[in-house]
PDB file of C-alpha atoms in Angstrom:
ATOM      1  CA  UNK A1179       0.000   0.000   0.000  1.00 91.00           C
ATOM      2  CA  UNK A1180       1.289   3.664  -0.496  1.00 95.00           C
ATOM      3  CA  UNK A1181      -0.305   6.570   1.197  1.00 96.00           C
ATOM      4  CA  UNK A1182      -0.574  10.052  -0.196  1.00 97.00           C
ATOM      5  CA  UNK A1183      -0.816  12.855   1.821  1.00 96.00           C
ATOM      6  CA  UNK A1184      -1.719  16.250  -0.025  1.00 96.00           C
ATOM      7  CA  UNK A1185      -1.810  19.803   0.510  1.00 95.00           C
ATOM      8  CA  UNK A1186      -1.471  23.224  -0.658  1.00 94.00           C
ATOM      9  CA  UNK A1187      -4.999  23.931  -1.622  1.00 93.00           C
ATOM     10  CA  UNK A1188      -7.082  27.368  -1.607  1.00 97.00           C
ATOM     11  CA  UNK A1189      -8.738  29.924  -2.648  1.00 98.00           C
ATOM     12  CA  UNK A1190      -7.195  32.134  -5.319  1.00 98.00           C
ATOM     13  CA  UNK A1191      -7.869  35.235  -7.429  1.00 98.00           C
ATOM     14  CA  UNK A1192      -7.704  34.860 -11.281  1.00 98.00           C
ATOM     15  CA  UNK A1193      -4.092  35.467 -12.421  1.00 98.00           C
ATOM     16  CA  UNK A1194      -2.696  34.166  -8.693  1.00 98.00           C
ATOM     17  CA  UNK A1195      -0.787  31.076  -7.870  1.00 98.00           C
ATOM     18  CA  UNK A1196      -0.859  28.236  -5.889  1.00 98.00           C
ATOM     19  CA  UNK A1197       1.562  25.563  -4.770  1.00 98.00           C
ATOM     20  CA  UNK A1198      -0.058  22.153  -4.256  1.00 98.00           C
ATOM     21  CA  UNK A1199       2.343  19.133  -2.450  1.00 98.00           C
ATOM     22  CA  UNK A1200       1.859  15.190  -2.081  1.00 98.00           C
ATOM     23  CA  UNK A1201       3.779  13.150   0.087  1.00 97.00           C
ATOM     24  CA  UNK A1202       4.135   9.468  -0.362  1.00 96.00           C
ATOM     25  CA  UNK A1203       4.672   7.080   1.943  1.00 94.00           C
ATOM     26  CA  UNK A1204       4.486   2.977   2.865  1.00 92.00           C
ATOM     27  CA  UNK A1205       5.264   0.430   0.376  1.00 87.00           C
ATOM     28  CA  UNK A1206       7.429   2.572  -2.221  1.00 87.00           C
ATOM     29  CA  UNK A1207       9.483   1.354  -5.048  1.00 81.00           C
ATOM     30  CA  UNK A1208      11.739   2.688  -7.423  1.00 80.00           C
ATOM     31  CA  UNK A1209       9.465   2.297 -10.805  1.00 87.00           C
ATOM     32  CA  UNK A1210       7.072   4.936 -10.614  1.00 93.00           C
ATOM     33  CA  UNK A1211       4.545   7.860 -12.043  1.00 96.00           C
ATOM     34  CA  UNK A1212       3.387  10.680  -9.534  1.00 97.00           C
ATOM     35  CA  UNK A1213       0.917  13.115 -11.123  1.00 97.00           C
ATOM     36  CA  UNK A1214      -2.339  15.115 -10.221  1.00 98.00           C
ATOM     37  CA  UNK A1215      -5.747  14.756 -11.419  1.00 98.00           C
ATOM     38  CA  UNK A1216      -8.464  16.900 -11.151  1.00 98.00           C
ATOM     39  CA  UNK A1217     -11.777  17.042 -11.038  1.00 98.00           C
ATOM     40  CA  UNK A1218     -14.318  20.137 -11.303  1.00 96.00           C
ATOM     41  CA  UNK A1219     -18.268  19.582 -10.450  1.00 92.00           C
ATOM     42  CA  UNK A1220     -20.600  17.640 -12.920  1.00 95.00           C
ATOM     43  CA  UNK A1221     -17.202  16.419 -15.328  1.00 96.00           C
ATOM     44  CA  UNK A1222     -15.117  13.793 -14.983  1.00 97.00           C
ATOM     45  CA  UNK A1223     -11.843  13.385 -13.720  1.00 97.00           C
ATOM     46  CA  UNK A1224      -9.001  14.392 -16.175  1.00 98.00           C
ATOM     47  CA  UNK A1225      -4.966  13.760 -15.834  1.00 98.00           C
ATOM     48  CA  UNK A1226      -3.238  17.417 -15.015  1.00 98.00           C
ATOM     49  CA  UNK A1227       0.345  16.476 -15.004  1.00 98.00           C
ATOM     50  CA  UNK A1228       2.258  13.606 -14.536  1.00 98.00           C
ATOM     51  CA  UNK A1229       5.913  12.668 -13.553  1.00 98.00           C
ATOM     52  CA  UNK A1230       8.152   9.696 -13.704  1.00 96.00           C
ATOM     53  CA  UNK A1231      10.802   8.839 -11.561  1.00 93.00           C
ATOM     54  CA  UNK A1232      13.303   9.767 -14.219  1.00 93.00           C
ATOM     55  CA  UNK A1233      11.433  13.047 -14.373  1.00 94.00           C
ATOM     56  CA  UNK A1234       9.713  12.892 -17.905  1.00 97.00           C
ATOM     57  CA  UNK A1235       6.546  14.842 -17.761  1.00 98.00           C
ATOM     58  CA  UNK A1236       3.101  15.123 -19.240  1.00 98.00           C
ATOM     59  CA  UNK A1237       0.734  18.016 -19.532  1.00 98.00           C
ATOM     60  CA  UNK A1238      -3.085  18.465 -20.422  1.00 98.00           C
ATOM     61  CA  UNK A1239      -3.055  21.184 -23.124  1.00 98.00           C
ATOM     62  CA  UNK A1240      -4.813  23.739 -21.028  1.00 97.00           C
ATOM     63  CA  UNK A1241      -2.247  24.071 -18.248  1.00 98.00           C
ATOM     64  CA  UNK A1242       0.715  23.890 -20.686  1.00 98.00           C
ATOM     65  CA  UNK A1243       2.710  27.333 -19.860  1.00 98.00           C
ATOM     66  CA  UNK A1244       1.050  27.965 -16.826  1.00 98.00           C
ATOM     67  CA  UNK A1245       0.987  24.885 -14.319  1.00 98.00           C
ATOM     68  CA  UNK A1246       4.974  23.272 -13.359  1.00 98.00           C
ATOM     69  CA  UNK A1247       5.127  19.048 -11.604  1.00 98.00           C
ATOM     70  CA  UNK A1248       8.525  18.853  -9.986  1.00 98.00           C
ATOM     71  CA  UNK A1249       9.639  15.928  -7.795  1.00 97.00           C
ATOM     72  CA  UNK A1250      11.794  15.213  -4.839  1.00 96.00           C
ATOM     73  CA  UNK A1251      12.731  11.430  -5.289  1.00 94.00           C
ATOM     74  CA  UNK A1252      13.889  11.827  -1.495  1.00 93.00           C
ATOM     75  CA  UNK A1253      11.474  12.865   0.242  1.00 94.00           C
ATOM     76  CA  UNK A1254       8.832  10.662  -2.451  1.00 94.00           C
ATOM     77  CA  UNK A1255       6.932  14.346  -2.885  1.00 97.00           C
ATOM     78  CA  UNK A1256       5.665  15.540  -5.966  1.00 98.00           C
ATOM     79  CA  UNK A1257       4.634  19.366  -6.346  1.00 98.00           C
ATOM     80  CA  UNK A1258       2.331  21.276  -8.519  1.00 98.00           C
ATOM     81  CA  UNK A1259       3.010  24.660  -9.304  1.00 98.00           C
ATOM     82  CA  UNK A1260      -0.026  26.777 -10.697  1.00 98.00           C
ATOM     83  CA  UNK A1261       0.179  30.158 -11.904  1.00 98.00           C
ATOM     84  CA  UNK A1262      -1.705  32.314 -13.897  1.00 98.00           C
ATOM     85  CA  UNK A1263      -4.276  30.513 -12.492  1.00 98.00           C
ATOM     86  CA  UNK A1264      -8.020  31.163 -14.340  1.00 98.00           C
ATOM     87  CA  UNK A1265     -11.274  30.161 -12.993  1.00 97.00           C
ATOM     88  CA  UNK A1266     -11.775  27.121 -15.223  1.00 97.00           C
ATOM     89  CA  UNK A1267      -8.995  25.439 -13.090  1.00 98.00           C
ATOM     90  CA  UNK A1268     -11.678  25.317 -10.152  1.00 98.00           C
ATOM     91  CA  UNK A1269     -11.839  21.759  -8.613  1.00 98.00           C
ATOM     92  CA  UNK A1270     -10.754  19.133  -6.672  1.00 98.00           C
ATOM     93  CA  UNK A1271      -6.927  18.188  -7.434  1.00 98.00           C
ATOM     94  CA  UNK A1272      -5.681  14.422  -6.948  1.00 98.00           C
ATOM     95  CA  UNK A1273      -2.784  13.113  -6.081  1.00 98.00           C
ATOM     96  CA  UNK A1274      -1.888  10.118  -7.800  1.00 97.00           C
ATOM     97  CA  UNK A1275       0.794   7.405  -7.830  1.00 96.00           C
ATOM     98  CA  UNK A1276       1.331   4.271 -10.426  1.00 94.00           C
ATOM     99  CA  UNK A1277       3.901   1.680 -10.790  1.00 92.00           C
ATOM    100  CA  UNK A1278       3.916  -2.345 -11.111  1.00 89.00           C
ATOM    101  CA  UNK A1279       4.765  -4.677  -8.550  1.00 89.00           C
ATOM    102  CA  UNK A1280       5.171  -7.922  -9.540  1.00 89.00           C
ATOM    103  CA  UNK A1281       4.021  -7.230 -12.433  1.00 90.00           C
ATOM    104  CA  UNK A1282       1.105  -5.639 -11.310  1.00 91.00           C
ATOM    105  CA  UNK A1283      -0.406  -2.451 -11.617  1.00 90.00           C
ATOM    106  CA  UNK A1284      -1.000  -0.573  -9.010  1.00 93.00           C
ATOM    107  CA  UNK A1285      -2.695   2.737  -8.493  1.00 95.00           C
ATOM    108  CA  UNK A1286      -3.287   4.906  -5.407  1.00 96.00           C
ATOM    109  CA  UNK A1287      -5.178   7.964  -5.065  1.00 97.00           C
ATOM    110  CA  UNK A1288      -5.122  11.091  -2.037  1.00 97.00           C
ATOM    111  CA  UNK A1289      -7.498  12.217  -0.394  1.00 96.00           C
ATOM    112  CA  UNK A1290      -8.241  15.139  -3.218  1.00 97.00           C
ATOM    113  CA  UNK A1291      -8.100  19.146  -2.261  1.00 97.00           C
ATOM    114  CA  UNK A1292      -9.353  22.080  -2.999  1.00 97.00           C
ATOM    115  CA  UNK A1293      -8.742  24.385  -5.163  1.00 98.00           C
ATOM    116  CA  UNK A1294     -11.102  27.530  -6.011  1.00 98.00           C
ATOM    117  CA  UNK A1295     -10.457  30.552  -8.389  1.00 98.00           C
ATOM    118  CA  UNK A1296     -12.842  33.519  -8.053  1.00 97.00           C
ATOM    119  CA  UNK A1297     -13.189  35.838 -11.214  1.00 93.00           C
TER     120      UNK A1297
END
């Protein structure tokens, strides 16, 4: 089992920025993704960002330029930078965490914060 722990959520004028964190902890091994999902009221749940281990990256077009996923591999954190942020980003962010252990796939998800951006 791995356990994420998130924060960094908020409320936040259009054009601000906010800094979300996940911290992973239990069964960890070397092999894996870290990224956030999010999801806003009445739509489903969409992939943000993502991060590997290695540190390649993935971005949903509409937070390319604007939204940063960095990773400690020490301290099994992964961050999400937002700026610019615009009112569309409203919703609940994700933490998520993939590898395979024997191989199996395994997927793990936080608790899920807040995030709000007022017009």
């Amino acid at each position: 089992q791995v356990q994420l722990q998130e924060s960094g959520g908020g409320l936040v004028q259009a054009g601000g920025s906010l800094r979300l964190s996940c911290a992973a902890s239990g069964s960890i091994f070397r092999d894996n993704t870290m990224g956030w999902y999010r999801q806003a009221p009445g739509k489903q749940r969409e992939l943000v960002a993502s991060i590997a281990r290695a540190g390649s990256t993935y971005y949903v077009d509409s937070v390319k330029g604007r939204f940063t996923i960095s990773r400690d591999n020490a301290k099994n954190t992964v961050y999400l930078q937002m700026n610019s942020l615009k009112p569309e980003d409203t919703a609940v962010y994700y933490c998520n965490w993939r590898d395979i252990v024997l191989s199996r796939p395994r997927k793990y998800w936080g608790q899920g914060t807040q995030v709000t951006v007022s017009s």
